[in-house]
Coordinates of C-alpha atoms and ligand atoms in Angstrom, one line a residue:
X1 CA 23.4 -22.9 -27.7
X2 CA 20.6 -25.0 -26.3
X3 CA 17.1 -23.5 -25.9
X4 CA 17.3 -23.8 -22.2
X5 CA 20.5 -21.8 -21.8
X6 CA 19.7 -19.0 -24.2
X7 CA 19.2 -15.8 -22.1
X8 CA 15.6 -15.1 -21.0
X9 CA 14.5 -11.5 -21.6
X10 CA 12.4 -9.7 -19.1
X11 CA 11.0 -6.3 -20.0
X12 CA 9.9 -4.1 -17.0
X13 CA 11.4 -5.0 -13.6
X14 CA 8.5 -4.2 -11.2
X15 CA 7.2 -6.8 -8.8
X16 CA 6.4 -9.4 -11.5
X17 CA 9.4 -8.7 -13.7
X18 CA 12.0 -8.7 -10.9
X19 CA 10.6 -11.9 -9.4
X20 CA 10.5 -13.5 -12.9
X21 CA 14.1 -12.5 -13.6
X22 CA 15.4 -13.7 -10.2
X23 CA 13.5 -17.0 -10.4
X24 CA 14.5 -17.9 -13.9
X25 CA 18.1 -17.1 -12.9
X26 CA 17.7 -19.4 -9.9
X27 CA 16.6 -22.1 -12.3
X28 CA 19.9 -21.7 -14.1
X29 CA 19.0 -19.5 -17.0
X30 CA 21.0 -16.4 -17.9
X31 CA 18.6 -13.4 -17.8
X32 CA 18.7 -10.0 -19.4
X33 CA 16.2 -7.6 -17.6
X34 CA 15.4 -4.2 -19.0
X35 CA 13.7 -1.3 -17.5
X36 CA 13.3 2.3 -18.7
X37 CA 14.2 3.8 -15.3
X38 CA 18.0 4.3 -15.1
X39 CA 18.0 4.7 -11.3
X40 CA 16.2 1.4 -10.8
X41 CA 18.6 -0.4 -13.2
X42 CA 21.6 1.2 -11.3
X43 CA 20.3 0.1 -7.9
X44 CA 19.6 -3.4 -9.0
X45 CA 23.0 -3.7 -10.8
X46 CA 24.6 -2.7 -7.4
X47 CA 22.6 -5.5 -5.8
X48 CA 20.2 -3.1 -4.0
X49 CA 16.6 -4.3 -3.9
X50 CA 14.0 -1.8 -5.1
X51 CA 11.0 -3.5 -3.3
X52 CA 10.4 -5.3 0.0
X53 CA 9.8 -8.9 -0.9
X54 CA 10.8 -11.9 1.2
X55 CA 13.5 -14.2 -0.3
X56 CA 14.0 -12.0 -3.3
X57 CA 17.2 -10.3 -2.0
X58 CA 18.8 -13.6 -1.4
X59 CA 17.8 -14.9 -4.8
X60 CA 19.2 -11.9 -6.6
X61 CA 22.5 -12.0 -4.6
X62 CA 22.9 -15.7 -5.3
X63 CA 22.3 -15.3 -9.0
X64 CA 23.9 -11.9 -9.5
X65 CA 26.2 -13.2 -12.2
X66 CA 23.4 -14.6 -14.3
X67 CA 21.3 -11.5 -14.4
X68 CA 22.1 -8.4 -16.4
X69 CA 20.1 -5.3 -15.7
X70 CA 20.0 -2.7 -18.5
X71 CA 18.0 0.2 -19.9
X72 CA 19.1 -0.8 -23.4
X73 CA 16.4 -2.5 -25.4
X74 CA 18.9 -3.3 -28.2
X75 CA 21.0 -5.3 -25.7
X76 CA 18.0 -7.3 -24.6
X77 CA 16.9 -7.9 -28.2
X78 CA 20.3 -9.0 -29.3
X79 CA 20.7 -11.5 -26.4
X80 CA 17.3 -13.0 -25.7
X81 CA 14.7 -14.8 -27.8
X82 CA 11.9 -15.2 -25.3
X83 CA 10.8 -11.8 -24.2
X84 CA 8.7 -11.7 -21.0
X85 CA 6.7 -8.5 -21.0
X86 CA 6.2 -7.5 -17.3
X87 CA 5.3 -3.8 -17.6
X88 CA 2.5 -2.4 -15.5
X89 CA -1.0 -1.8 -16.8
X90 CA -2.4 0.7 -14.3
X91 CA -6.1 1.8 -14.5
X92 CA -7.0 4.9 -16.5
X93 CA -9.5 7.5 -15.2
X94 CA -12.2 5.5 -16.9
X95 CA -11.2 2.2 -15.1
X96 CA -9.9 0.6 -18.3
X97 CA -6.4 -0.8 -18.3
X98 CA -3.8 1.6 -19.5
X99 CA -1.9 -0.3 -22.2
X100 CA 0.5 2.6 -23.1
X101 CA 3.5 0.8 -21.6
X102 CA 2.7 -2.4 -23.3
X103 CA 2.2 -0.6 -26.6
X104 CA 5.6 1.2 -26.3
X105 CA 7.3 -2.1 -25.7
X106 CA 5.6 -3.6 -28.8
X107 CA 6.6 -0.6 -30.8
X108 CA 10.3 -1.6 -30.3
X109 CA 9.8 -5.1 -31.7
X110 CA 9.8 -6.3 -35.2
X111 CA 8.3 -9.6 -36.6
X112 CA 11.6 -10.7 -38.1
X113 CA 13.8 -10.5 -35.0
X114 CA 13.4 -14.1 -34.2
X115 CA 11.7 -13.3 -30.9
X116 CA 8.7 -14.6 -29.0
X117 CA 6.6 -12.1 -27.2
X118 CA 5.4 -13.6 -23.9
X119 CA 2.8 -11.4 -22.2
X120 CA 2.9 -11.5 -18.4
X121 CA 1.4 -8.1 -17.8
X122 CA -2.3 -8.3 -17.0
X123 CA -4.1 -7.1 -20.1
X124 CA -7.8 -7.1 -21.2
X125 CA -8.9 -10.1 -23.3
X126 CA -8.4 -9.1 -26.9
X127 CA -5.0 -7.4 -26.4
X128 CA -3.1 -10.4 -27.7
X129 CA -5.2 -10.5 -30.8
X130 CA -4.7 -6.8 -31.5
X131 CA -0.9 -7.1 -31.0
X132 CA -0.8 -10.0 -33.4
X133 CA -2.7 -8.0 -35.9
X134 CA -0.2 -5.1 -35.6
X135 CA 2.8 -7.4 -35.7
X136 CA 1.9 -10.3 -37.8
X137 CA 4.7 -12.9 -37.8
X138 CA 5.8 -12.2 -34.2
X139 CA 5.0 -15.3 -32.2
X140 CA 2.8 -14.3 -29.2
X141 CA 2.2 -16.2 -26.0
X142 CA 0.0 -15.2 -23.1
X143 CA 1.4 -16.4 -19.8
X144 CA -0.3 -14.5 -17.0
X145 CA 1.3 -14.4 -13.6
X146 CA -0.6 -15.3 -10.4
X147 CA 2.0 -14.5 -7.8
X148 CA 1.0 -12.7 -4.6
X149 CA 3.2 -10.0 -3.1
X150 CA 4.8 -11.1 0.2
X151 CA 5.1 -14.7 -1.1
X152 CA 6.0 -13.9 -4.7
X153 CA 9.1 -16.1 -4.9
X154 CA 7.4 -19.0 -3.3
X155 CA 4.3 -18.6 -5.6
X156 CA 6.5 -18.3 -8.7
X157 CA 8.5 -21.4 -7.8
X158 CA 5.5 -23.5 -6.8
X159 CA 2.7 -22.4 -9.1
X160 CA -0.8 -23.9 -8.8
X161 CA -1.0 -23.7 -12.6
X162 CA 0.9 -22.2 -15.5
X163 CA -1.5 -20.9 -18.1
X164 CA 0.0 -20.7 -21.6
X165 CA -2.2 -19.2 -24.2
X166 CA -1.3 -19.3 -27.9
X167 CA -3.1 -19.2 -31.2
X168 CA -2.5 -21.2 -34.4
X169 CA 1.0 -20.8 -35.8
X170 CA 2.7 -19.9 -32.5
X171 CA 2.9 -23.4 -31.0
X172 CA 6.8 -23.5 -31.0
X173 CA 6.9 -20.3 -28.9
X174 CA 4.4 -21.8 -26.4
X175 CA 6.4 -25.0 -26.2
X176 CA 9.6 -23.0 -25.3
X177 CA 7.7 -21.2 -22.6
X178 CA 6.3 -24.5 -21.3
X179 CA 9.8 -25.9 -21.2
X180 CA 11.0 -23.1 -18.9
X181 CA 8.2 -23.7 -16.4
X182 CA 8.3 -27.5 -16.5
X183 CA 10.9 -27.9 -13.7
X184 CA 8.5 -26.1 -11.3
X185 CA 6.0 -29.0 -11.4
X186 CA 2.7 -26.9 -11.5
X187 CA 0.0 -28.0 -13.9
X188 CA 0.6 -26.5 -17.3
X189 CA -2.6 -25.4 -18.9
X190 CA -2.3 -24.8 -22.7
X191 CA -5.1 -22.7 -24.1
X192 CA -5.9 -20.0 -26.6
X193 CA -4.7 -16.4 -26.0
X194 CA -8.1 -14.8 -25.3
X195 CA -8.9 -17.5 -22.7
X196 CA -5.6 -17.1 -21.0
X197 CA -6.2 -13.4 -20.7
X198 CA -9.7 -14.1 -19.3
X199 CA -8.4 -16.7 -16.8
X200 CA -6.2 -14.0 -15.2
X201 CA -8.9 -11.4 -15.0
X202 CA -11.6 -13.8 -13.9
X203 CA -9.4 -15.3 -11.2
X204 CA -8.6 -12.0 -9.6
X205 CA -12.2 -10.8 -9.9
X206 CA -13.5 -14.1 -8.3
X207 CA -11.1 -13.7 -5.4
X208 CA -12.1 -10.1 -4.9
X209 CA -15.8 -11.2 -5.1
X210 CA -15.1 -13.7 -2.3
X211 CA -13.6 -10.9 -0.1
X212 CA -16.5 -8.5 -0.7
X213 CA -19.0 -11.3 -0.1
X214 CA -17.5 -12.2 3.3
X215 CA -17.2 -8.6 4.2
X216 CA -21.0 -8.2 3.6
X217 CA -21.6 -11.3 5.6
X218 CA -19.5 -9.7 8.3
X219 CA -21.6 -6.6 8.3
X220 CA -24.7 -8.7 8.7
X221 CA -23.0 -10.8 11.5
X222 CA -22.6 -7.6 13.5
X223 CA -26.3 -7.0 13.3
X224 CA -27.4 -10.5 14.3
X225 CA -24.8 -11.3 16.9
X226 CA -22.9 -13.9 14.8
X227 CA -19.1 -14.1 14.5
X228 CA -17.8 -13.9 10.9
X229 CA -14.7 -15.9 11.9
X230 CA -16.9 -18.8 12.8
X231 CA -19.1 -18.4 9.8
X232 CA -16.1 -18.4 7.3
X233 CA -14.7 -21.4 9.1
X234 CA -18.0 -23.2 8.7
X235 CA -18.3 -22.2 5.1
X236 CA -14.7 -23.0 4.2
X237 CA -15.1 -26.6 5.3
X238 CA -17.3 -27.1 2.3
X239 CA -14.9 -28.3 -0.4
X240 CA -16.9 -26.4 -3.0
X241 CA -16.3 -23.1 -1.2
X242 CA -12.8 -23.5 0.2
X243 CA -11.5 -21.7 3.2
X244 CA -9.1 -19.2 1.5
X245 CA -10.0 -15.6 0.8
X246 CA -12.8 -15.6 3.3
X247 CA -11.1 -13.3 5.9
X248 CA -13.3 -10.4 6.6
X249 CA -11.7 -7.0 7.1
X250 CA -11.6 -3.5 5.9
X251 CA -11.4 -4.3 2.2
X252 CA -8.9 -5.5 -0.4
X253 CA -6.2 -3.2 -1.9
X254 CA -3.0 -3.6 -3.8
X255 CA -1.9 -3.2 -7.4
X256 CA -4.0 -6.0 -8.8
X257 CA -7.5 -6.6 -7.4
X258 CA -8.9 -3.0 -7.6
X259 CA -7.3 -2.5 -11.1
X260 CA -8.3 -5.9 -12.5
X261 CA -11.9 -5.9 -11.2
X262 CA -12.4 -2.5 -12.7
X263 CA -10.7 -3.5 -16.0
X264 CA -12.9 -6.6 -16.3
X265 CA -16.0 -4.6 -15.6
X266 CA -14.9 -2.0 -18.2
X267 CA -14.0 -4.7 -20.7
X268 CA -17.5 -6.2 -20.4
X269 CA -19.0 -2.7 -20.6
X270 CA -17.1 -1.9 -23.7
X271 CA -18.7 -4.8 -25.4
X272 CA -22.1 -3.7 -24.2
X273 CA -22.4 -6.1 -21.3
X274 CA -23.1 -4.7 -17.9
X275 CA -21.3 -6.8 -15.3
X276 CA -23.6 -6.1 -12.4
X277 CA -21.9 -8.3 -9.8
X278 CA -18.5 -6.6 -10.2
X279 CA -20.1 -3.2 -9.8
X280 CA -21.3 -4.4 -6.3
X281 CA -17.9 -6.0 -5.5
X282 CA -16.2 -2.6 -6.0
X283 CA -18.8 -0.6 -4.1
X284 CA -18.8 -3.0 -1.1
X285 CA -15.0 -2.7 -1.0
X286 CA -15.1 1.1 -1.0
X287 CA -17.8 1.2 1.8
X288 CA -15.9 -1.4 3.8
X289 CA -12.9 0.9 4.3
X290 CA -15.2 3.6 5.6
X291 CA -17.0 1.5 8.2
X292 CA -14.1 2.0 10.6
X293 CA -15.1 5.7 11.0
X294 CA -18.6 4.6 12.2
X295 CA -17.1 2.2 14.6
X296 CA -14.8 4.9 16.1
X297 CA -17.7 7.3 16.3
X298 CA -19.8 4.8 18.2
X299 CA -17.3 5.0 21.1
X300 CA -15.9 8.5 20.7
X301 CA -18.8 10.6 19.3
X302 CA -17.4 13.3 17.0
X303 CA -13.9 12.6 15.8
X304 CA -13.1 16.3 15.7
X305 CA -9.8 16.9 17.5
X306 CA -9.5 13.2 18.5
X307 CA -6.1 11.6 17.9
X308 CA -6.2 8.3 16.1
X309 CA -3.3 5.9 15.5
X310 CA -3.2 3.7 12.4
X311 CA -1.1 0.5 12.8
X312 CA 0.1 -0.9 9.5
X313 CA -0.2 1.1 6.2
X314 CA 0.9 -1.3 3.4
X315 CA -2.0 -2.9 1.6
X316 CA -1.1 -6.2 3.3
X317 CA 1.7 -7.5 5.5
X318 CA 5.2 -8.5 4.2
X319 CA 5.2 -5.8 1.5
X320 CA 6.0 -2.1 1.4
X321 CA 3.5 -1.7 -1.4
X322 CA 1.0 1.2 -0.8
X323 CA -0.9 0.9 -4.0
X324 CA -4.7 1.2 -3.3
X325 CA -4.0 0.5 0.4
X326 CA -7.1 0.8 2.6
X327 CA -5.0 3.0 4.9
X328 CA -5.0 5.8 2.3
X329 CA -8.7 6.1 2.2
X330 CA -9.0 5.6 6.0
X331 CA -6.5 8.3 6.8
X332 CA -8.2 10.8 4.5
X333 CA -11.7 9.9 5.9
X334 CA -10.4 10.4 9.5
X335 CA -8.8 13.7 8.7
X336 CA -12.0 14.7 6.9
X337 CA -13.9 14.1 10.2
X338 CA -11.3 16.4 11.9
X339 CA -9.2 13.7 13.6
X340 CA -5.4 14.0 14.0
X341 CA -3.8 10.9 12.5
X342 CA -0.6 9.3 13.5
X343 CA 0.7 6.1 11.8
X344 CA 3.3 3.4 11.9
X345 CA 4.2 0.7 9.5
X346 CA 7.2 -1.7 10.0
X347 CA 8.4 -1.3 6.4
X348 CA 6.1 1.0 4.4
X349 CA 6.5 4.2 6.5
X350 CA 8.8 5.9 4.0
X351 CA 6.6 5.2 0.9
X352 CA 3.5 5.9 3.0
X353 CA 5.0 9.2 4.3
X354 CA 5.3 10.5 0.7
X355 CA 1.6 9.7 0.0
X356 CA 0.2 10.7 3.4
X357 CA 1.8 14.1 3.7
X358 CA -0.3 15.4 6.6
X359 CA -0.2 12.2 8.7
X360 CA 2.4 12.1 11.5
X361 CA 4.7 9.0 11.1
X362 CA 5.9 7.3 14.3
X363 CA 9.0 5.1 14.6
X364 CA 7.3 2.3 16.4
X365 CA 3.9 1.0 17.2
X366 CA 4.2 2.1 20.9
X367 CA 5.3 5.5 19.9
X368 CA 2.2 5.8 17.6
X369 CA 0.0 4.8 20.4
X370 CA 1.2 7.5 22.8
X371 CA -1.7 9.6 24.0
X372 CA -4.2 8.5 21.3
X373 CA -7.9 8.3 21.8
X374 CA -8.1 5.2 19.6
X375 CA -6.1 2.9 17.4
X376 CA -7.0 1.1 14.2
X377 CA -5.1 -2.0 13.2
X378 CA -5.1 -1.7 9.4
X379 CA -2.5 -4.2 8.3
X380 CA -1.9 -7.5 10.1
X381 CA 1.9 -7.3 10.5
X382 CA 3.2 -10.2 12.6
X383 CA 4.9 -7.7 15.0
X384 CA 1.5 -6.4 16.1
X385 CA 0.7 -9.8 17.5
X386 CA 3.9 -9.6 19.6
X387 CA 3.3 -6.1 20.8
X388 CA 3.2 -5.4 24.6
X389 CA -0.5 -4.6 24.6
X390 CA -0.5 -3.9 28.4
X391 CA 2.1 -1.2 27.8
X392 CA 0.1 0.0 24.8
X393 CA -3.1 0.4 26.9
X394 CA -1.1 2.3 29.5
X395 CA 0.2 4.7 26.8
X396 CA -3.1 5.4 25.1
X397 CA -5.4 8.2 26.4
X398 CA -8.2 5.8 25.8
X399 CA -7.6 2.1 25.1
X400 CA -10.0 1.7 22.2
X401 CA -8.9 -0.6 19.4
X402 CA -10.6 -1.2 16.1
X403 CA -9.1 -4.4 14.7
X404 CA -9.6 -4.0 11.0
X405 CA -8.3 -7.5 10.2
X406 CA -9.7 -9.5 13.1
X407 CA -6.0 -10.2 13.9
X408 CA -5.8 -9.9 17.7
X409 CA -7.4 -11.8 20.5
X410 CA -10.4 -9.9 21.7
X411 CA -10.6 -11.8 25.0
X412 CA -7.0 -11.0 25.9
X413 CA -7.3 -7.4 24.9
X414 CA -10.5 -6.8 26.8
X415 CA -8.8 -8.4 29.9
X416 CA -6.1 -5.7 29.5
X417 CA -8.8 -3.0 29.6
X418 CA -9.3 -2.4 25.9
X419 CA -12.6 -1.6 24.3
X420 CA -12.2 -3.9 21.3
X421 CA -14.1 -3.7 18.0
X422 CA -13.5 -6.3 15.3
X423 CA -15.1 -6.7 11.9
X424 CA -18.2 -9.0 11.8
X425 CA -18.2 -9.8 15.5
X426 CA -20.4 -8.7 18.3
X427 CA -18.7 -5.9 20.3
X428 CA -19.5 -7.5 23.6
X429 CA -17.2 -10.1 25.0
X430 CA -18.0 -13.5 23.5
X431 CA -16.9 -16.8 25.0
X432 CA -13.7 -18.2 23.3
X433 CA -14.9 -20.7 20.6
X434 CA -13.8 -24.3 21.2
X435 CA -10.7 -25.1 19.2
X436 CA -11.6 -27.4 16.3
X437 CA -8.2 -28.4 15.1
Ligands
UDX1 C1 -3.3 -10.8 -6.0 C2 -3.7 -12.2 -6.4 O1 -3.8 -13.0 -5.2 C3 -2.5 -12.7 -7.3 O2 -2.9 -14.0 -7.7 C4 -2.4 -11.8 -8.5 O3 -1.3 -12.2 -9.3 C5 -2.1 -10.4 -8.0 O4 -3.2 -10.0 -7.1 P1 -1.8 -9.5 -4.2 O5 -2.3 -8.2 -4.8 O6 -0.3 -9.7 -4.0 O7 -2.2 -10.8 -5.2 O8 -2.5 -9.7 -2.8 P2 -3.4 -10.8 -2.1 O9 -2.7 -11.6 -1.1 O10 -4.2 -11.6 -3.1 O11 -4.4 -9.8 -1.3 C6 -5.1 -8.8 -1.9 C7 -5.9 -8.0 -0.9 O12 -7.0 -8.7 -0.4 C8 -5.1 -7.5 0.3 O13 -5.5 -6.2 0.6 C9 -5.6 -8.4 1.4 O14 -5.5 -7.8 2.7 C10 -7.0 -8.6 1.0 N1 -7.6 -9.9 1.5 C11 -7.1 -11.1 1.1 C12 -8.7 -9.9 2.3 O15 -9.2 -8.8 2.7 N2 -9.3 -11.0 2.8 C13 -8.8 -12.3 2.4 O16 -9.4 -13.3 2.8 C14 -7.7 -12.3 1.5

């Protein structure tokens, strides 16, 4: 059998694992994907998607015959040579990455099985070296994943770069991984294992730093009458800065940024180095979620007994992922101030309902807005741009809107009678900036 057509093994079918499995199948490879959760494996085997991710359902249906989902590690080890480890590495109480799932996968492997361990899970620098020490002879390749939820399939299929880290002796394994990615056309960056591990952590930490930076700029803009949208546009035109990840808002969330920033800070700390900048990035992000409360109080005074609607709960649009979503902190803070909270999300309501027990869930945005004293746009779902905001204003007891993502048009909303508060904008009506493109 040729190298290309030997089944690819995927261990752990969370976001990264499922997308990896589906995309390699789409590229024509048979895939054996293993997860420890029988209910997940059963759902996927029946063709039922376990997460909300654009394009993924189609890809899995189209390639159903090429992918085998199983709970059986032996089946995977018997069929596949390249083993892509995609298990999660959540934060521990201390903020370090919890490597227990990675360790339990490694415990099932032996150096003489003819396999190559390809680490896709985000792990602290040094993990590869320690696994190689524990399992000498098992080829080890670090191949971090950079996909974003909501555009995961597109990101996988059109990578900016494919980082392939390997140390002396494991070059053949690295070449096999590179061959799998070659058809995708992204730049392949061969490097050593520790550097590959650092590239992933440093990339996420840098993006998170950009967001906390622009959020602090936004907070200053509010004080000096500037508009952060204009400021980030002006900054982004400088090629050295770039325009992406300069959208001010109520903080970053998700399964990666909070975890990876903290893991990098702890990794440095464990070596005796105090990573000052990341300490600030984390603190700014926490405070940013809470600023909404002050904005509401500015208009409503005490929030005790006030009814507040949250529009959007997922950590960003086009996903139902609630991990580290700003909405969780915000709902708790509002309830802590005595407010009654009602919420709506186009796809995450079910997941969110389980996490936000005392928050009332509405079936539509308009239903959530019925009789409320204020609304907060938390997640910039496309459907909120299309909402009948005149009807929304009529339904609200007080048409006060805090737009936590600067997503809506303040001029239009104010014309409809809204009191509008964005992030990093003056709260009085500003003239519409001239279109520049
Ligand atoms: C991120 C990385 O982008 C990806 O490369 C890595 O593999 C996993 O972590 P993801 O968690 O899916 O991906 O989300 P992303 O789109 O990066 O957004 C993260 C958070 O930052 C979201 O809460 C988003 O709302 C917020 N964000 C993003 C901002 O607040 N402002 C921005 O300008 C961009």
